[in-house]
Amino acid sequence: MIELKDIYKIYGDGDSEIRALDGINLSVADGEFVAIVGQSGSGKSTAMNIIGCLDVPTYGQYFLDGEDVSCMNEIQLADVRGRRLGFIFQQYNLIPKLSVLENVELPLVYKAMKPEERRLKAMSALEKVGLPDRADKYPSQLSGGQQQRVSIARALAGDPQLILADEPTGALDSKTGKDVLDFISSLNDEGKTVVLITHDMSVAQKAKRIVRIQDGKIVSDEVIREG
Amino acid sequence: MNIKQSFILAMKSLKASKMRSFLTMLGIIIGVAAVIILVSIVDGFSNTMIDAFESAGINLVNVNVRGRGSSRTVTPDDMLTFAEDNSDDIIGISPTVMASVTLKVDTENNQTTVTGVNEYYKDIKELEIGGGRFLQYIDVERRQKVCVIGSYIAKNYFETFSCVGEKIKINGNDYTVVGVLEESAGSEEGSADDIVYIPYTCATLLSRQKTISSYVVASTSKDDVTKVKKLVENYLYSIFDNSDLYTVTAVADLVDTVDELMGTLTAILVGIAGISLLVGGIGIMNIMLVSVTERTREIGIRKSLGAKPWDIMSQFVVEAATTSSMGGFIGIAFGCVSSIVAGKILGVTATPSILAILVAFSVSVAIGMFFGYFPAKKASKLNPIDALRYD
Ligand SMILES: Nc1ncnc2c1ncn2[C@@H]1O[C@H](COP(=O)(O)OP(=O)(O)OP(=O)(O)O)[C@@H](O)[C@H]1O
Ligand SMILES: [Mg+2]
């Protein structure tokens, strides 16, 4: 499903250049649950942004479902983000002035789905994360864990095949963090491909495969559990 | 994302910061209101003036002869013959001789002006007789000391409208009232009802003028005025051989002049109000730029969820257009009310014109779109990851 070939991301140039990604090669098959771990500044988020089509590599090729993403234009990239990917961010990234339901509906709005259909899908996503009664609340009226569950519902609403989570538990206490994590692994059980980023090994242990990054390079890649 | 959703979103963000939205709109509100007020008041004034001209007779042509220094001249008889020769186009011609006189009835004694005319004057001016009759050929021909008075004179001097047969002293001579005109202007002093008509042959004596210099000509229809004016000009030229010796003016020409003048005035005023609209537009652009910066993160989130550049762009353009068209609406409402109030104060009927409203509204929408475009373009071009990282 994901295929990164010799991916470089270089910031700055000359003496001050930073190789955030320094020749990454990575394949992720459909249905996998991969944790990318590494120290702070090792390039985890950079890698995920490229996988998520939010950023483009300086060099290298990226194939998503066999399609070369590196040569897509902005509109095609937006389409890929909207239809095939679901993001879960550390900072939840909900829009404060929209209600919970409207936040969850947002990816569907950009898919030009009809309002009634959109509402149904968003509600069923909220039910999945156990927050249907908060649909009309605003993000600021929810706890951190609830907000993260709303953002998961939003990632699920469009029914994408690939879920990308960048430190989804980073801002949560261990109890709520564990709940969120369990939920994410249940998504994988349902067949979704999950790429999870963390610097916390206990979190990474939930995954089936751990990829370790250091200074922009993959230093180890091991399957810890069979699907 | 379609326009309707963008619109709902725009209304939301307008509501979220009411004070700011209002201040942003203020430039547009003032501009639109100013356009509507100015246009309707100028319209009101020009209508009042045109009404005045038209009640003075839109089918009239005034002739002024300055035959001085020339051996050639026209007499009232020449003019009458000319009128008869062109009776298809001309209702009649009358000399108009103004004379300053002392008017006296019993002990009431006033300085005023009498107008000397002939028997055609009634049809020329479409005067209505309330009692008695108008001047006749015989009165003019024989210099009979008779007069026809307006309702103000009748009321003021005789305290009744039925005063036919009474006598008025004009410069010491007794004039018999043979007719009283129908009231036409509320019998006010200085109005069309404050008038005394006498035979022009008598008036020339009172005014001590040797020649008659001014005539009024009425065309059979108001569409004929230009033709009649031409006829009169040709006739006078055939006599004087020099167009400097007389002037021929049609009331209709004055109406055109007023129209033209008011058009220019409107254009200037609307231009000035337009500057306010421009400033309002720049205000909108400024606030939209601020808004794009403030919402950079939101833009990043939307892009990560699949928003295309066009979606982001339409959101901001629609928001700008909504802001300015709301301003336009408020401006129109405010402008309509104010122009009616201002019209009342100024004593003109200032009706806000549909055209002005439509133009003002579409201009304000256009301004929003135009000045919203640049910030919207900027927002749509943001790189998703930079936008997401923005704090
Ligand atoms: N926009 C940028 N400009 C310059 N350098 C950048 C930029 N973004 C990231 N970097 C650099 O790239 C390197 C990798 O950053 P990245 O955010 O991927 O790290 P990370 O592994 O996600 O770290 P953390 O665990 O702290 O989130 C860092 O050294 C960072 O300073
Ligand atoms: Mg990171």
PDB file of N, CA and C in Angstrom, chain B residues 63-67 232-234 236-238 240-248:
ATOM      1  N   VAL B  63     -39.677  84.609 -26.456  1.00  0.00           N
ATOM      2  CA  VAL B  63     -38.936  85.397 -27.452  1.00  0.00           C
ATOM      3  C   VAL B  63     -38.561  86.723 -26.815  1.00  0.00           C
ATOM      4  N   ASN B  64     -37.297  87.084 -26.986  1.00  0.00           N
ATOM      5  CA  ASN B  64     -36.841  88.365 -26.485  1.00  0.00           C
ATOM      6  C   ASN B  64     -36.188  89.127 -27.617  1.00  0.00           C
ATOM      7  N   VAL B  65     -36.727  90.289 -27.914  1.00  0.00           N
ATOM      8  CA  VAL B  65     -36.196  91.069 -29.029  1.00  0.00           C
ATOM      9  C   VAL B  65     -35.400  92.243 -28.473  1.00  0.00           C
ATOM     10  N   ARG B  66     -34.150  92.379 -28.944  1.00  0.00           N
ATOM     11  CA  ARG B  66     -33.338  93.518 -28.509  1.00  0.00           C
ATOM     12  C   ARG B  66     -33.091  94.428 -29.699  1.00  0.00           C
ATOM     13  N   GLY B  67     -34.090  94.653 -30.437  1.00  0.00           N
ATOM     14  CA  GLY B  67     -33.960  95.362 -31.706  1.00  0.00           C
ATOM     15  C   GLY B  67     -33.259  96.712 -31.659  1.00  0.00           C
ATOM     16  N   VAL B 232     -39.856  80.225 -35.298  1.00  0.00           N
ATOM     17  CA  VAL B 232     -39.748  81.590 -34.771  1.00  0.00           C
ATOM     18  C   VAL B 232     -38.383  82.169 -35.097  1.00  0.00           C
ATOM     19  N   GLU B 233     -37.377  81.362 -34.918  1.00  0.00           N
ATOM     20  CA  GLU B 233     -36.013  81.828 -35.204  1.00  0.00           C
ATOM     21  C   GLU B 233     -35.869  82.229 -36.669  1.00  0.00           C
ATOM     22  N   ASN B 234     -36.387  81.364 -37.538  1.00  0.00           N
ATOM     23  CA  ASN B 234     -36.296  81.661 -38.970  1.00  0.00           C
ATOM     24  C   ASN B 234     -37.032  82.953 -39.317  1.00  0.00           C
ATOM     25  N   LEU B 236     -37.715  85.471 -37.291  1.00  0.00           N
ATOM     26  CA  LEU B 236     -37.022  86.648 -36.769  1.00  0.00           C
ATOM     27  C   LEU B 236     -35.759  86.933 -37.576  1.00  0.00           C
ATOM     28  N   TYR B 237     -35.100  85.876 -38.021  1.00  0.00           N
ATOM     29  CA  TYR B 237     -33.889  86.088 -38.813  1.00  0.00           C
ATOM     30  C   TYR B 237     -34.232  86.755 -40.135  1.00  0.00           C
ATOM     31  N   SER B 238     -35.380  86.353 -40.670  1.00  0.00           N
ATOM     32  CA  SER B 238     -35.780  86.954 -41.943  1.00  0.00           C
ATOM     33  C   SER B 238     -36.041  88.446 -41.782  1.00  0.00           C
ATOM     34  N   PHE B 240     -34.575  90.444 -38.974  1.00  0.00           N
ATOM     35  CA  PHE B 240     -33.421  91.174 -38.422  1.00  0.00           C
ATOM     36  C   PHE B 240     -32.125  90.906 -39.167  1.00  0.00           C
ATOM     37  N   ASP B 241     -32.054  89.739 -39.824  1.00  0.00           N
ATOM     38  CA  ASP B 241     -30.854  89.411 -40.566  1.00  0.00           C
ATOM     39  C   ASP B 241     -29.636  89.308 -39.644  1.00  0.00           C
ATOM     40  N   ASN B 242     -29.889  89.166 -38.352  1.00  0.00           N
ATOM     41  CA  ASN B 242     -28.783  89.121 -37.394  1.00  0.00           C
ATOM     42  C   ASN B 242     -29.295  88.422 -36.128  1.00  0.00           C
ATOM     43  N   SER B 243     -28.727  87.259 -35.873  1.00  0.00           N
ATOM     44  CA  SER B 243     -29.286  86.471 -34.770  1.00  0.00           C
ATOM     45  C   SER B 243     -28.903  87.003 -33.393  1.00  0.00           C
ATOM     46  N   ASP B 244     -28.055  88.052 -33.359  1.00  0.00           N
ATOM     47  CA  ASP B 244     -27.706  88.630 -32.057  1.00  0.00           C
ATOM     48  C   ASP B 244     -28.800  89.542 -31.518  1.00  0.00           C
ATOM     49  N   LEU B 245     -29.736  89.871 -32.363  1.00  0.00           N
ATOM     50  CA  LEU B 245     -30.718  90.880 -31.957  1.00  0.00           C
ATOM     51  C   LEU B 245     -31.943  90.286 -31.259  1.00  0.00           C
ATOM     52  N   TYR B 246     -31.972  89.015 -31.146  1.00  0.00           N
ATOM     53  CA  TYR B 246     -33.112  88.405 -30.459  1.00  0.00           C
ATOM     54  C   TYR B 246     -32.653  87.082 -29.847  1.00  0.00           C
ATOM     55  N   THR B 247     -33.405  86.647 -28.851  1.00  0.00           N
ATOM     56  CA  THR B 247     -33.155  85.298 -28.326  1.00  0.00           C
ATOM     57  C   THR B 247     -34.474  84.549 -28.270  1.00  0.00           C
ATOM     58  N   VAL B 248     -34.395  83.276 -28.597  1.00  0.00           N
ATOM     59  CA  VAL B 248     -35.566  82.417 -28.557  1.00  0.00           C
ATOM     60  C   VAL B 248     -35.218  81.246 -27.646  1.00  0.00           C
TER      61      VAL B 248
END
